[in-house]
């Protein structure tokens, strides 16, 4: 069967270069390859432009040739710069200007520019072409389009310079202007000569690099052949190749060069994205316009009928095998069934299509060799195209044929069509790009398919244990040392133990738990007696179904109830109801729906709504995420003697979790999956993580735990409405050896605002629901409840098919972010130092005071100091409130002379105290970063709102006398407590919603 050659997207044809020279040099130099421009602004008055590029770097200037009458010119010209000081490379800036050449006046007009820092220069092995959107030169400049450059540093003498030029001396001596035009920097020509004036750089003629690159492209593409439908070829001719991403680290070094994210301009389903907008969009694009459109051959195997018997006993164990080229998908088999029903879908990616004929074979399962039953063949050229919103293709009955092509007994119901990832069958299908050719079993496909998960709705369960009556101790003449133990599932809490002198102990304690709908665990309350050390006896217990517990959405009082304590001897519930005695317990139990159950930190929470749905505010917009691809991933396992990874992505926002399909054996996977969420609050964060799937049955499966590769957080308030953000995000993970870059994740994000008024209104509302301020939890309770919530979510998502594993949920939720670590403490300290950089200016001012640089100011400071000294002093050493253990620790020797157990106790206590200090330092730094974000327009809506309010306040203060303002402010500060509320004010809410750098903390 003949194979068609691989068809790739058409690239702009490079201009044939007549001359190519090579330059031998001694020190590393900065190279810039000017590739092409796209969609330039017409400037010649005839709908076109005569474009050329000027490059400026380190005091040197280069200029390309002029491309006449072309709005998408292609240069493919290379230029090199001598670096005066390689150690200062990251301080230098490369500027590229595009001009239109005006022949009549011998002048030029501005078309656009780009500026790149020295960090953009990477080693030659990591350099790829990147297209940059053109920037304006001034406020009134009008530009459009983009410029494709390739920048790198190398000392390899075999690197080619595509600039045709004669000897260096003749260029500089005869015509300096010509040297600039042809790509040679005039100021640096002296570097070409030695001390004796000898030419140290020699130029040699080489073949055309464009021809070499084309030859290499075709030779490398020939072995990887596959079939592509005709309609796809026609569409792909008009679509250039997607933009390659820059690998921002050197393959030859162990440490990354740059951790910054990069903006890209890829071709997506709706067109090319430049500057956050789609240009040359496809009017027929579906709702999947944030990902590259991918085509799949879908095969739905529905059922079969009247299959022939194959065994001697007259039975048949049928299954179906869909095969195209070297890839096949296999359904499950049924025992002794001649009319089986499968209803399974297979999806073959166009990159895996290695033949032009699809074969669907029915086989009989056997212990030694599976028997052939019948076959149905399809020519791919005849397969119809189906793209939503078209209705699903109706399956048809096909008569089975034998190996010779003759009709056989039995029929198979199939549906075969070609579609995209927008197809409804995409998520449930077995994918050829998500499995190896040998691993195509139904069991393997269960853990590699893409799915959408919904986390359960969580409730806080508040149990107020008030008192008990008529407790009966097992030992006579003894009052019980009673306490109450409350349990929901794996959550257990106890009240304090009361050594009461009666049988009616009083506790009045609140115990808090987390429960998830649907409620599966009952509330088990038991009264126990502390008989001796490590020995407790149950005096009675109560079992309450959570469905019967009252729910509340505010702080209204729940009526308390008395419950009879049942004997613990009986085992089943029915017997417990029969055997009752007079002991009772007084409880107040409720489900608190006015809180938001925190399962992640409030600094990067994806949802802030309360549990009770009646308290939800309307949505303010829609968040769309396109998970495009990943590049430069590090291998996480070894297969067949080589490093590889089986990666998938997980995105979390609100209650909705999504998981892409697992792409097997691929270090540069292309997912191209798009998902959508409703947004209820702009001060929320989207989290996207990349993991390695360890559930595929490999020997080196790392204990069957999915390994984390990295994650990315995006704050919604920093996104402009309607703009498409296409960036390549570095994946950073903390290892024992330090921070390591594991690759890059390419995402496309768009936030669409549906209610601008509601969005602005949320800036004046508190970040958390009202109950968090009316009846707040302490820090210890929040940490405990959050840990319980994460465990419940992980357990529920782990029961889905395919399961979302516990290690994935914990990593996405940052379950250990509250624990103390030296790294986080240092990070928070440096954040604090950055915020309070102005304090250092005050320190410098104080130094000037001490040096008497300004005598008048120095005298005034001395007077103020004397006034402060004369004030009565206070004892601030806290020497009277020390605990005995604190005094023992203070007077301990160094090194310590205490026993190891005491030292371990001190260390654990130190970690606990240091964790709180770390949190406080981080919170202080967060407040300063919020103020900086207000000035830097990181949240454009918040800053615009602040500027508007400042303008209104200035107008009000201008027309209002100062005495009136002072009087109103004083009366407001001294207002009666009746007019004071426990909820934070609107300015405080606004400030707390400003973005900080906490979402970038590892």
CSV table of C-alpha atoms in Angstrom, one decimal, residues 587-914:
chain,number,residue,atom,x,y,z
A,587,UNK,CA,-25.9,19.5,71.5
A,588,UNK,CA,-26.2,22.2,69.0
A,589,UNK,CA,-25.3,20.9,65.5
A,590,UNK,CA,-25.5,22.7,62.2
A,591,UNK,CA,-24.1,22.8,58.7
A,592,UNK,CA,-22.5,26.3,58.3
A,593,UNK,CA,-23.2,27.4,54.7
A,594,UNK,CA,-22.2,31.0,55.1
A,595,UNK,CA,-18.5,30.2,55.0
A,596,UNK,CA,-16.3,29.5,52.1
A,597,UNK,CA,-14.6,26.1,52.8
A,598,UNK,CA,-11.0,26.9,52.2
A,599,UNK,CA,-9.2,24.0,50.5
A,600,UNK,CA,-6.4,26.3,49.2
A,601,UNK,CA,-4.6,29.4,50.4
A,602,UNK,CA,-6.5,32.7,50.2
A,603,UNK,CA,-3.5,34.2,48.5
A,604,UNK,CA,-4.1,32.2,45.3
A,605,UNK,CA,-7.6,30.8,45.8
A,606,UNK,CA,-9.7,30.0,42.7
A,607,UNK,CA,-13.0,30.3,44.4
A,608,UNK,CA,-14.3,32.5,47.2
A,609,UNK,CA,-18.0,31.8,47.2
A,610,UNK,CA,-19.8,30.6,50.3
A,611,UNK,CA,-21.2,27.0,50.4
A,612,UNK,CA,-24.9,28.2,50.4
A,613,UNK,CA,-25.9,28.8,46.8
A,614,UNK,CA,-28.4,31.4,47.8
A,615,UNK,CA,-25.5,33.7,48.8
A,616,UNK,CA,-23.8,33.4,45.4
A,617,UNK,CA,-23.5,36.6,43.4
A,618,UNK,CA,-24.0,36.5,39.6
A,619,UNK,CA,-21.0,35.7,37.4
A,620,UNK,CA,-19.0,38.5,36.0
A,621,UNK,CA,-17.3,36.8,33.1
A,622,UNK,CA,-16.0,33.7,31.4
A,623,UNK,CA,-12.4,32.4,31.5
A,624,UNK,CA,-11.2,30.3,28.6
A,625,UNK,CA,-8.0,28.3,28.7
A,626,UNK,CA,-6.2,26.8,25.8
A,627,UNK,CA,-3.5,24.3,26.8
A,628,UNK,CA,-1.3,24.3,23.6
A,629,UNK,CA,1.9,22.4,24.2
A,630,UNK,CA,5.0,21.9,26.3
A,631,UNK,CA,8.6,22.1,25.2
A,632,UNK,CA,12.0,21.1,26.6
A,633,UNK,CA,10.5,18.8,29.3
A,634,UNK,CA,13.0,16.8,31.3
A,635,UNK,CA,12.7,13.0,31.1
A,636,UNK,CA,11.0,11.6,34.2
A,637,UNK,CA,11.5,7.9,33.6
A,638,UNK,CA,13.6,5.5,31.5
A,639,UNK,CA,12.0,3.3,28.8
A,640,UNK,CA,14.0,1.1,26.4
A,641,UNK,CA,17.2,2.6,27.7
A,642,UNK,CA,16.3,6.2,27.0
A,643,UNK,CA,14.8,9.0,29.0
A,644,UNK,CA,11.1,9.9,28.3
A,645,UNK,CA,7.9,11.2,29.9
A,646,UNK,CA,4.2,10.4,29.7
A,647,UNK,CA,2.8,13.8,30.5
A,648,UNK,CA,-0.7,15.3,31.1
A,649,UNK,CA,-1.9,18.7,32.4
A,650,UNK,CA,-4.3,19.5,35.1
A,651,UNK,CA,-6.1,22.9,35.5
A,652,UNK,CA,-8.0,23.9,38.5
A,653,UNK,CA,-10.4,26.8,38.9
A,654,UNK,CA,-13.3,26.8,41.3
A,655,UNK,CA,-15.1,23.5,41.6
A,656,UNK,CA,-14.0,22.5,38.1
A,657,UNK,CA,-10.9,20.4,37.6
A,658,UNK,CA,-9.8,19.4,34.1
A,659,UNK,CA,-7.3,16.9,32.9
A,660,UNK,CA,-5.9,16.6,29.4
A,661,UNK,CA,-5.1,13.3,27.8
A,662,UNK,CA,-1.8,11.7,28.5
A,663,UNK,CA,0.7,11.9,25.6
A,664,UNK,CA,2.9,8.9,25.9
A,665,UNK,CA,6.7,8.9,25.2
A,666,UNK,CA,6.9,12.6,24.3
A,667,UNK,CA,9.1,15.3,25.6
A,668,UNK,CA,7.4,18.0,23.5
A,669,UNK,CA,3.7,17.1,23.7
A,670,UNK,CA,1.0,19.0,21.9
A,671,UNK,CA,-2.3,18.9,23.8
A,672,UNK,CA,-4.4,21.6,22.1
A,673,UNK,CA,-7.3,21.2,24.4
A,674,UNK,CA,-9.6,24.1,25.4
A,675,UNK,CA,-11.7,24.5,28.6
A,676,UNK,CA,-14.1,27.2,30.0
A,677,UNK,CA,-15.0,28.4,33.5
A,678,UNK,CA,-17.4,30.9,34.9
A,679,UNK,CA,-15.8,33.7,36.8
A,680,UNK,CA,-17.5,35.1,39.9
A,681,UNK,CA,-14.6,37.1,41.4
A,682,UNK,CA,-11.7,38.8,39.7
A,683,UNK,CA,-9.4,38.3,42.7
A,684,UNK,CA,-9.0,34.6,42.0
A,685,UNK,CA,-6.2,32.5,40.5
A,686,UNK,CA,-6.1,29.8,37.8
A,687,UNK,CA,-3.6,27.0,38.5
A,688,UNK,CA,-2.3,24.7,35.7
A,689,UNK,CA,0.1,21.8,36.5
A,690,UNK,CA,2.0,19.3,34.5
A,691,UNK,CA,2.5,15.8,35.7
A,692,UNK,CA,4.1,12.5,34.5
A,693,UNK,CA,1.7,9.6,34.4
A,694,UNK,CA,3.2,6.6,36.3
A,695,UNK,CA,0.1,4.3,35.9
A,696,UNK,CA,1.0,2.8,32.5
A,697,UNK,CA,2.5,-0.4,33.9
A,698,UNK,CA,6.2,0.4,33.4
A,699,UNK,CA,8.7,-1.3,35.6
A,700,UNK,CA,10.2,2.1,36.6
A,701,UNK,CA,6.9,3.6,37.8
A,702,UNK,CA,8.3,5.5,40.8
A,703,UNK,CA,6.0,3.7,43.3
A,704,UNK,CA,3.0,4.4,41.1
A,705,UNK,CA,2.9,8.0,42.1
A,706,UNK,CA,2.4,10.6,39.4
A,707,UNK,CA,5.4,12.9,39.4
A,708,UNK,CA,5.1,16.6,39.4
A,709,UNK,CA,6.9,18.5,36.6
A,710,UNK,CA,5.7,22.1,37.5
A,711,UNK,CA,2.8,24.4,37.7
A,712,UNK,CA,1.7,27.9,36.7
A,713,UNK,CA,-0.6,30.4,38.4
A,714,UNK,CA,-2.5,33.2,36.5
A,715,UNK,CA,-4.4,35.9,38.5
A,716,UNK,CA,-7.6,36.8,36.8
A,717,UNK,CA,-7.6,40.5,37.9
A,718,UNK,CA,-4.4,41.1,35.9
A,719,UNK,CA,-6.0,40.0,32.6
A,720,UNK,CA,-7.6,42.6,30.3
A,721,UNK,CA,-11.1,41.7,29.1
A,722,UNK,CA,-11.3,40.4,25.6
A,723,UNK,CA,-7.5,40.1,25.1
A,724,UNK,CA,-5.9,36.7,24.2
A,725,UNK,CA,-2.7,36.1,26.3
A,726,UNK,CA,-0.3,33.7,24.6
A,727,UNK,CA,2.8,33.1,26.7
A,728,UNK,CA,5.3,30.4,27.3
A,729,UNK,CA,5.6,29.8,31.1
A,730,UNK,CA,8.6,28.3,32.7
A,731,UNK,CA,7.9,25.2,34.8
A,732,UNK,CA,10.0,25.6,38.0
A,733,UNK,CA,10.3,22.9,40.7
A,734,UNK,CA,12.3,23.0,43.9
A,735,UNK,CA,14.7,20.1,44.2
A,736,UNK,CA,17.3,19.3,46.9
A,737,UNK,CA,19.9,20.7,44.6
A,738,UNK,CA,18.0,24.0,44.1
A,739,UNK,CA,15.3,25.5,41.8
A,740,UNK,CA,15.2,23.5,38.5
A,741,UNK,CA,13.5,24.4,35.3
A,742,UNK,CA,11.7,21.4,34.0
A,743,UNK,CA,10.6,22.9,30.7
A,744,UNK,CA,8.0,25.4,29.4
A,745,UNK,CA,4.2,25.3,29.1
A,746,UNK,CA,2.5,27.2,26.3
A,747,UNK,CA,-0.9,28.5,27.2
A,748,UNK,CA,-3.6,30.7,25.6
A,749,UNK,CA,-5.9,32.6,28.0
A,750,UNK,CA,-8.8,34.9,27.5
A,751,UNK,CA,-11.0,36.5,30.0
A,752,UNK,CA,-14.4,37.9,28.7
A,753,UNK,CA,-16.3,40.2,30.9
A,754,UNK,CA,-20.1,39.8,30.9
A,755,UNK,CA,-21.0,42.3,33.5
A,756,UNK,CA,-18.6,45.2,33.9
A,757,UNK,CA,-20.7,46.9,36.6
A,758,UNK,CA,-20.8,43.8,38.7
A,759,UNK,CA,-17.1,43.3,38.3
A,760,UNK,CA,-16.4,46.9,39.6
A,761,UNK,CA,-18.8,46.3,42.4
A,762,UNK,CA,-16.9,43.3,43.6
A,763,UNK,CA,-13.9,45.5,44.4
A,764,UNK,CA,-15.8,47.1,47.2
A,765,UNK,CA,-17.0,43.8,48.7
A,766,UNK,CA,-15.0,41.7,51.2
A,767,UNK,CA,-12.7,39.0,49.8
A,768,UNK,CA,-14.4,36.3,51.9
A,769,UNK,CA,-18.1,35.8,52.8
A,770,UNK,CA,-19.6,37.7,55.7
A,771,UNK,CA,-19.4,34.8,58.2
A,772,UNK,CA,-15.5,34.8,58.1
A,773,UNK,CA,-15.7,38.3,59.7
A,774,UNK,CA,-18.7,37.9,61.9
A,775,UNK,CA,-17.5,34.6,63.5
A,776,UNK,CA,-13.9,34.2,62.4
A,777,UNK,CA,-11.8,31.1,62.8
A,778,UNK,CA,-8.3,31.3,64.4
A,779,UNK,CA,-5.2,30.3,62.5
A,780,UNK,CA,-5.0,26.8,64.0
A,781,UNK,CA,-8.6,26.0,63.0
A,782,UNK,CA,-8.1,27.3,59.5
A,783,UNK,CA,-5.0,25.1,59.0
A,784,UNK,CA,-6.7,22.0,60.4
A,785,UNK,CA,-9.9,22.6,58.4
A,786,UNK,CA,-8.0,23.2,55.2
A,787,UNK,CA,-6.1,19.9,55.6
A,788,UNK,CA,-9.4,18.1,56.1
A,789,UNK,CA,-10.9,19.7,53.1
A,790,UNK,CA,-8.0,18.8,50.8
A,791,UNK,CA,-8.2,15.2,52.0
A,792,UNK,CA,-11.9,15.0,51.2
A,793,UNK,CA,-11.5,16.5,47.8
A,794,UNK,CA,-8.6,14.1,47.0
A,795,UNK,CA,-10.6,11.1,48.1
A,796,UNK,CA,-13.6,12.1,46.0
A,797,UNK,CA,-11.6,12.9,42.9
A,798,UNK,CA,-9.7,9.7,43.4
A,799,UNK,CA,-12.9,7.7,43.0
A,800,UNK,CA,-13.5,9.1,39.5
A,801,UNK,CA,-12.6,7.2,36.3
A,802,UNK,CA,-9.9,7.8,35.5
A,803,UNK,CA,-8.9,8.9,39.0
A,804,UNK,CA,-7.3,12.2,39.8
A,805,UNK,CA,-4.7,11.0,42.2
A,806,UNK,CA,-4.1,12.3,45.7
A,807,UNK,CA,-0.6,13.6,45.0
A,808,UNK,CA,-1.9,15.6,42.1
A,809,UNK,CA,-4.7,17.3,44.2
A,810,UNK,CA,-2.2,18.0,47.1
A,811,UNK,CA,0.3,19.6,44.7
A,812,UNK,CA,-2.3,21.7,42.9
A,813,UNK,CA,-3.8,22.9,46.3
A,814,UNK,CA,-0.3,23.6,47.9
A,815,UNK,CA,-1.2,21.5,50.9
A,816,UNK,CA,2.1,22.3,52.7
A,817,UNK,CA,2.3,26.0,51.9
A,818,UNK,CA,1.7,27.0,55.5
A,819,UNK,CA,4.7,25.0,56.9
A,820,UNK,CA,7.9,26.7,57.8
A,821,UNK,CA,10.9,26.5,55.5
A,822,UNK,CA,14.1,28.5,55.4
A,823,UNK,CA,13.6,29.1,51.7
A,824,UNK,CA,10.2,30.6,52.0
A,825,UNK,CA,11.3,32.7,55.0
A,826,UNK,CA,14.2,34.1,52.9
A,827,UNK,CA,11.9,34.7,50.0
A,828,UNK,CA,9.4,36.6,52.2
A,829,UNK,CA,12.3,38.6,53.7
A,830,UNK,CA,13.6,39.7,50.4
A,831,UNK,CA,10.0,40.6,49.3
A,832,UNK,CA,9.8,42.7,52.4
A,833,UNK,CA,13.2,44.3,51.7
A,834,UNK,CA,12.0,45.2,48.2
A,835,UNK,CA,8.8,46.7,49.5
A,836,UNK,CA,10.5,48.8,52.2
A,837,UNK,CA,13.3,50.0,50.0
A,838,UNK,CA,12.1,53.5,50.9
A,839,UNK,CA,13.1,52.9,54.5
A,840,UNK,CA,16.7,52.6,53.4
A,841,UNK,CA,16.4,56.2,52.1
A,842,UNK,CA,15.3,57.2,55.6
A,843,UNK,CA,18.4,55.5,57.0
A,844,UNK,CA,20.6,57.4,54.6
A,845,UNK,CA,18.9,60.6,55.8
A,846,UNK,CA,19.6,59.7,59.4
A,847,UNK,CA,23.3,59.1,58.5
A,848,UNK,CA,23.3,62.7,57.1
A,849,UNK,CA,21.9,63.9,60.4
A,850,UNK,CA,24.7,62.2,62.3
A,851,UNK,CA,27.2,63.8,60.0
A,852,UNK,CA,25.7,67.3,60.5
A,853,UNK,CA,25.3,67.9,56.8
A,854,UNK,CA,22.3,70.1,57.6
A,855,UNK,CA,22.8,71.8,61.0
A,856,UNK,CA,19.2,73.1,61.3
A,857,UNK,CA,17.6,69.8,60.6
A,858,UNK,CA,20.1,68.1,63.0
A,859,UNK,CA,19.2,70.5,65.8
A,860,UNK,CA,15.5,69.8,65.4
A,861,UNK,CA,16.1,66.1,65.5
A,862,UNK,CA,18.1,66.4,68.7
A,863,UNK,CA,15.2,68.4,70.3
A,864,UNK,CA,12.7,65.7,69.3
A,865,UNK,CA,15.0,63.0,70.7
A,866,UNK,CA,15.1,64.8,74.1
A,867,UNK,CA,11.3,65.0,74.2
A,868,UNK,CA,11.1,61.3,73.6
A,869,UNK,CA,13.7,60.5,76.3
A,870,UNK,CA,11.8,62.5,78.9
A,871,UNK,CA,8.7,60.4,78.5
A,872,UNK,CA,8.0,57.8,81.2
A,873,UNK,CA,9.5,54.4,80.4
A,874,UNK,CA,7.9,51.0,80.4
A,875,UNK,CA,9.2,47.5,81.0
A,876,UNK,CA,9.2,45.8,77.6
A,877,UNK,CA,11.5,42.9,78.3
A,878,UNK,CA,8.5,40.6,79.2
A,879,UNK,CA,10.7,39.1,81.9
A,880,UNK,CA,7.7,38.5,84.2
A,881,UNK,CA,5.7,36.5,81.7
A,882,UNK,CA,8.3,33.9,80.9
A,883,UNK,CA,7.4,30.2,81.2
A,884,UNK,CA,9.8,28.0,83.1
A,885,UNK,CA,10.8,26.2,79.9
A,886,UNK,CA,11.7,29.5,78.3
A,887,UNK,CA,14.0,30.4,81.2
A,888,UNK,CA,15.6,26.9,81.0
A,889,UNK,CA,16.2,27.4,77.3
A,890,UNK,CA,17.7,30.8,77.8
A,891,UNK,CA,20.2,29.7,80.4
A,892,UNK,CA,21.1,26.5,78.6
A,893,UNK,CA,24.7,26.1,77.4
A,894,UNK,CA,25.9,26.3,73.8
A,895,UNK,CA,26.1,23.6,72.5
A,896,UNK,CA,23.1,22.3,74.5
A,897,UNK,CA,23.6,20.1,77.5
A,898,UNK,CA,19.9,18.9,77.6
A,899,UNK,CA,18.7,15.5,76.6
A,900,UNK,CA,17.7,14.8,73.0
A,901,UNK,CA,14.0,14.6,73.7
A,902,UNK,CA,13.9,18.1,75.2
A,903,UNK,CA,16.0,19.4,72.3
A,904,UNK,CA,13.6,17.8,69.8
A,905,UNK,CA,10.6,19.4,71.6
A,906,UNK,CA,12.4,22.8,71.5
A,907,UNK,CA,13.1,22.4,67.7
A,908,UNK,CA,9.5,21.5,67.0
A,909,UNK,CA,8.3,24.5,68.9
A,910,UNK,CA,10.8,26.7,67.1
A,911,UNK,CA,9.5,25.5,63.8
A,912,UNK,CA,5.9,26.3,64.8
A,913,UNK,CA,6.9,29.8,66.0
A,914,UNK,CA,9.1,30.4,62.9
